[in-house]
mmCIF file of C-alpha atoms and ligand atoms in Angstrom:
data_model
loop_
_atom_site.group_PDB
_atom_site.id
_atom_site.type_symbol
_atom_site.label_atom_id
_atom_site.label_comp_id
_atom_site.label_asym_id
_atom_site.label_seq_id
_atom_site.Cartn_x
_atom_site.Cartn_y
_atom_site.Cartn_z
ATOM 1 C CA MET A 396 -0.139 100.182 44.758
ATOM 2 C CA PRO A 397 -2.648 101.314 42.117
ATOM 3 C CA ALA A 398 -4.895 103.480 44.248
ATOM 4 C CA VAL A 399 -7.969 104.961 42.626
ATOM 5 C CA GLU A 400 -10.079 107.749 44.132
ATOM 6 C CA LEU A 401 -13.765 106.884 43.813
ATOM 7 C CA PHE A 402 -16.150 109.383 45.443
ATOM 8 C CA LEU A 403 -16.707 111.460 48.567
ATOM 9 C CA ALA A 404 -17.193 109.270 51.624
ATOM 10 C CA ALA A 405 -20.024 111.534 52.788
ATOM 11 C CA GLU A 406 -22.064 110.487 49.734
ATOM 12 C CA LEU A 407 -22.648 106.935 50.993
ATOM 13 C CA GLU A 408 -24.687 106.371 54.150
ATOM 14 C CA VAL A 409 -24.045 103.515 56.560
ATOM 15 C CA GLY A 410 -25.570 100.315 55.151
ATOM 16 C CA GLU A 411 -25.493 101.538 51.568
ATOM 17 C CA ILE A 412 -23.686 100.081 48.564
ATOM 18 C CA ARG A 413 -22.440 101.815 45.443
ATOM 19 C CA ARG A 414 -21.488 100.191 42.155
ATOM 20 C CA VAL A 415 -18.408 101.804 40.609
ATOM 21 C CA GLU A 416 -17.356 101.409 37.004
ATOM 22 C CA LEU A 417 -13.622 101.374 36.411
ATOM 23 C CA ALA A 418 -12.259 101.759 32.905
ATOM 24 C CA GLY A 419 -11.104 98.441 31.502
ATOM 25 C CA ARG A 420 -11.979 96.524 34.662
ATOM 26 C CA THR A 421 -14.866 94.691 36.179
ATOM 27 C CA ASP A 422 -17.252 96.871 38.208
ATOM 28 C CA ILE A 423 -16.799 96.872 41.943
ATOM 29 C CA ALA A 424 -19.299 97.288 44.777
ATOM 30 C CA VAL A 425 -18.296 99.587 47.641
ATOM 31 C CA TYR A 426 -19.956 98.991 51.011
ATOM 32 C CA HIS A 427 -20.216 101.367 53.947
ATOM 33 C CA LEU A 428 -20.786 99.301 57.050
ATOM 34 C CA ASP A 429 -20.876 100.891 60.474
ATOM 35 C CA GLY A 430 -17.716 102.993 60.289
ATOM 36 C CA GLU A 431 -15.942 100.531 58.000
ATOM 37 C CA TRP A 432 -15.529 100.385 54.253
ATOM 38 C CA PHE A 433 -15.188 97.367 51.988
ATOM 39 C CA ALA A 434 -15.211 96.591 48.285
ATOM 40 C CA THR A 435 -15.807 93.454 46.261
ATOM 41 C CA ASP A 436 -16.440 92.620 42.660
ATOM 42 C CA ASP A 437 -19.970 93.762 41.860
ATOM 43 C CA LEU A 438 -20.935 90.750 39.775
ATOM 44 C CA CYS A 439 -22.313 87.801 41.721
ATOM 45 C CA THR A 440 -20.268 84.641 41.158
ATOM 46 C CA HIS A 441 -23.495 82.653 40.668
ATOM 47 C CA GLY A 442 -25.079 84.711 37.889
ATOM 48 C CA GLU A 443 -25.421 88.057 36.186
ATOM 49 C CA ALA A 444 -26.625 89.986 39.225
ATOM 50 C CA SER A 445 -25.200 93.286 40.408
ATOM 51 C CA LEU A 446 -24.580 92.958 44.120
ATOM 52 C CA ALA A 447 -24.951 96.714 44.497
ATOM 53 C CA ASP A 448 -28.658 96.074 43.851
ATOM 54 C CA GLY A 449 -28.750 93.648 46.771
ATOM 55 C CA GLU A 450 -29.322 94.190 50.474
ATOM 56 C CA VAL A 451 -26.786 94.426 53.270
ATOM 57 C CA ASP A 452 -27.632 92.167 56.220
ATOM 58 C CA GLY A 453 -25.052 92.546 58.971
ATOM 59 C CA ASP A 454 -21.702 91.611 57.435
ATOM 60 C CA GLU A 455 -23.327 89.947 54.430
ATOM 61 C CA ILE A 456 -24.533 91.041 51.033
ATOM 62 C CA VAL A 457 -27.682 89.291 49.831
ATOM 63 C CA CYS A 458 -27.774 88.810 46.067
ATOM 64 C CA PRO A 459 -30.944 90.236 44.497
ATOM 65 C CA PHE A 460 -31.385 87.305 42.077
ATOM 66 C CA HIS A 461 -31.417 84.055 44.084
ATOM 67 C CA LEU A 462 -30.781 85.400 47.597
ATOM 68 C CA GLY A 463 -27.377 83.774 47.929
ATOM 69 C CA ARG A 464 -25.021 85.523 50.316
ATOM 70 C CA PHE A 465 -21.408 86.594 50.621
ATOM 71 C CA ASN A 466 -19.419 87.840 53.578
ATOM 72 C CA ILE A 467 -18.601 91.453 52.713
ATOM 73 C CA ARG A 468 -15.353 91.429 54.712
ATOM 74 C CA SER A 469 -13.843 88.273 53.275
ATOM 75 C CA GLY A 470 -15.759 87.777 50.030
ATOM 76 C CA GLU A 471 -16.504 84.178 51.046
ATOM 77 C CA ALA A 472 -19.749 82.688 49.812
ATOM 78 C CA SER A 473 -21.853 82.165 52.934
ATOM 79 C CA MET A 474 -25.166 80.885 51.594
ATOM 80 C CA SER A 475 -26.212 78.719 48.660
ATOM 81 C CA PRO A 476 -26.536 78.929 45.727
ATOM 82 C CA CYS A 477 -23.372 81.046 45.950
ATOM 83 C CA ALA A 478 -20.293 78.831 46.225
ATOM 84 C CA VAL A 479 -17.409 80.790 44.726
ATOM 85 C CA ALA A 480 -15.904 83.679 46.701
ATOM 86 C CA LEU A 481 -15.931 87.270 45.493
ATOM 87 C CA LYS A 482 -12.685 89.124 44.929
ATOM 88 C CA THR A 483 -12.180 91.757 47.616
ATOM 89 C CA TYR A 484 -10.291 95.061 47.489
ATOM 90 C CA LEU A 485 -8.571 97.194 50.084
ATOM 91 C CA VAL A 486 -10.530 100.406 50.760
ATOM 92 C CA TRP A 487 -9.559 103.436 52.796
ATOM 93 C CA ILE A 488 -10.608 107.068 53.258
ATOM 94 C CA GLU A 489 -8.139 109.806 52.378
ATOM 95 C CA ARG A 490 -9.060 113.498 52.676
ATOM 96 C CA GLY A 491 -12.711 112.451 52.803
ATOM 97 C CA ILE A 492 -12.475 110.479 49.557
ATOM 98 C CA VAL A 493 -13.088 106.744 49.246
ATOM 99 C CA CYS A 494 -10.007 105.141 47.703
ATOM 100 C CA VAL A 495 -9.508 101.561 46.542
ATOM 101 C CA ASP A 496 -6.519 99.435 45.653
ATOM 102 C CA ILE A 497 -7.769 97.967 42.398
ATOM 103 C CA ASP A 498 -5.230 95.145 42.553
ATOM 104 C CA GLY A 499 -6.996 93.739 45.579
HETATM 105 S S1 FES B 1793 -27.089 85.394 40.662
HETATM 106 FE FE1 FES B 1793 -26.509 85.817 42.721
HETATM 107 S S2 FES B 1793 -27.335 84.132 43.854
HETATM 108 FE FE2 FES B 1793 -27.780 83.675 41.778
#
């Protein structure tokens, strides 16, 4: 499993999102929900928006461009104009560091 260490978990408050650049790969967005961590591709599947610039609303990320939505847990598009799901990634905390499986 290609695990990558990203940043200290303490750096991201509950409800916040961080965009992470990974060499040679698409950027990902890391979400800290209430005690849970998730990651998806950062690029909206509807346009050129960075979802890390959007707003978390419950379990959903609201795209900053056209206000489409995705379920953060599953990546499923949950509100138009978004229709194509986001890729999701397994995230866990190890020694206080946010880690991601970049193969999904
Ligand atoms: S670019 Fe995200 S909803 Fe259009």
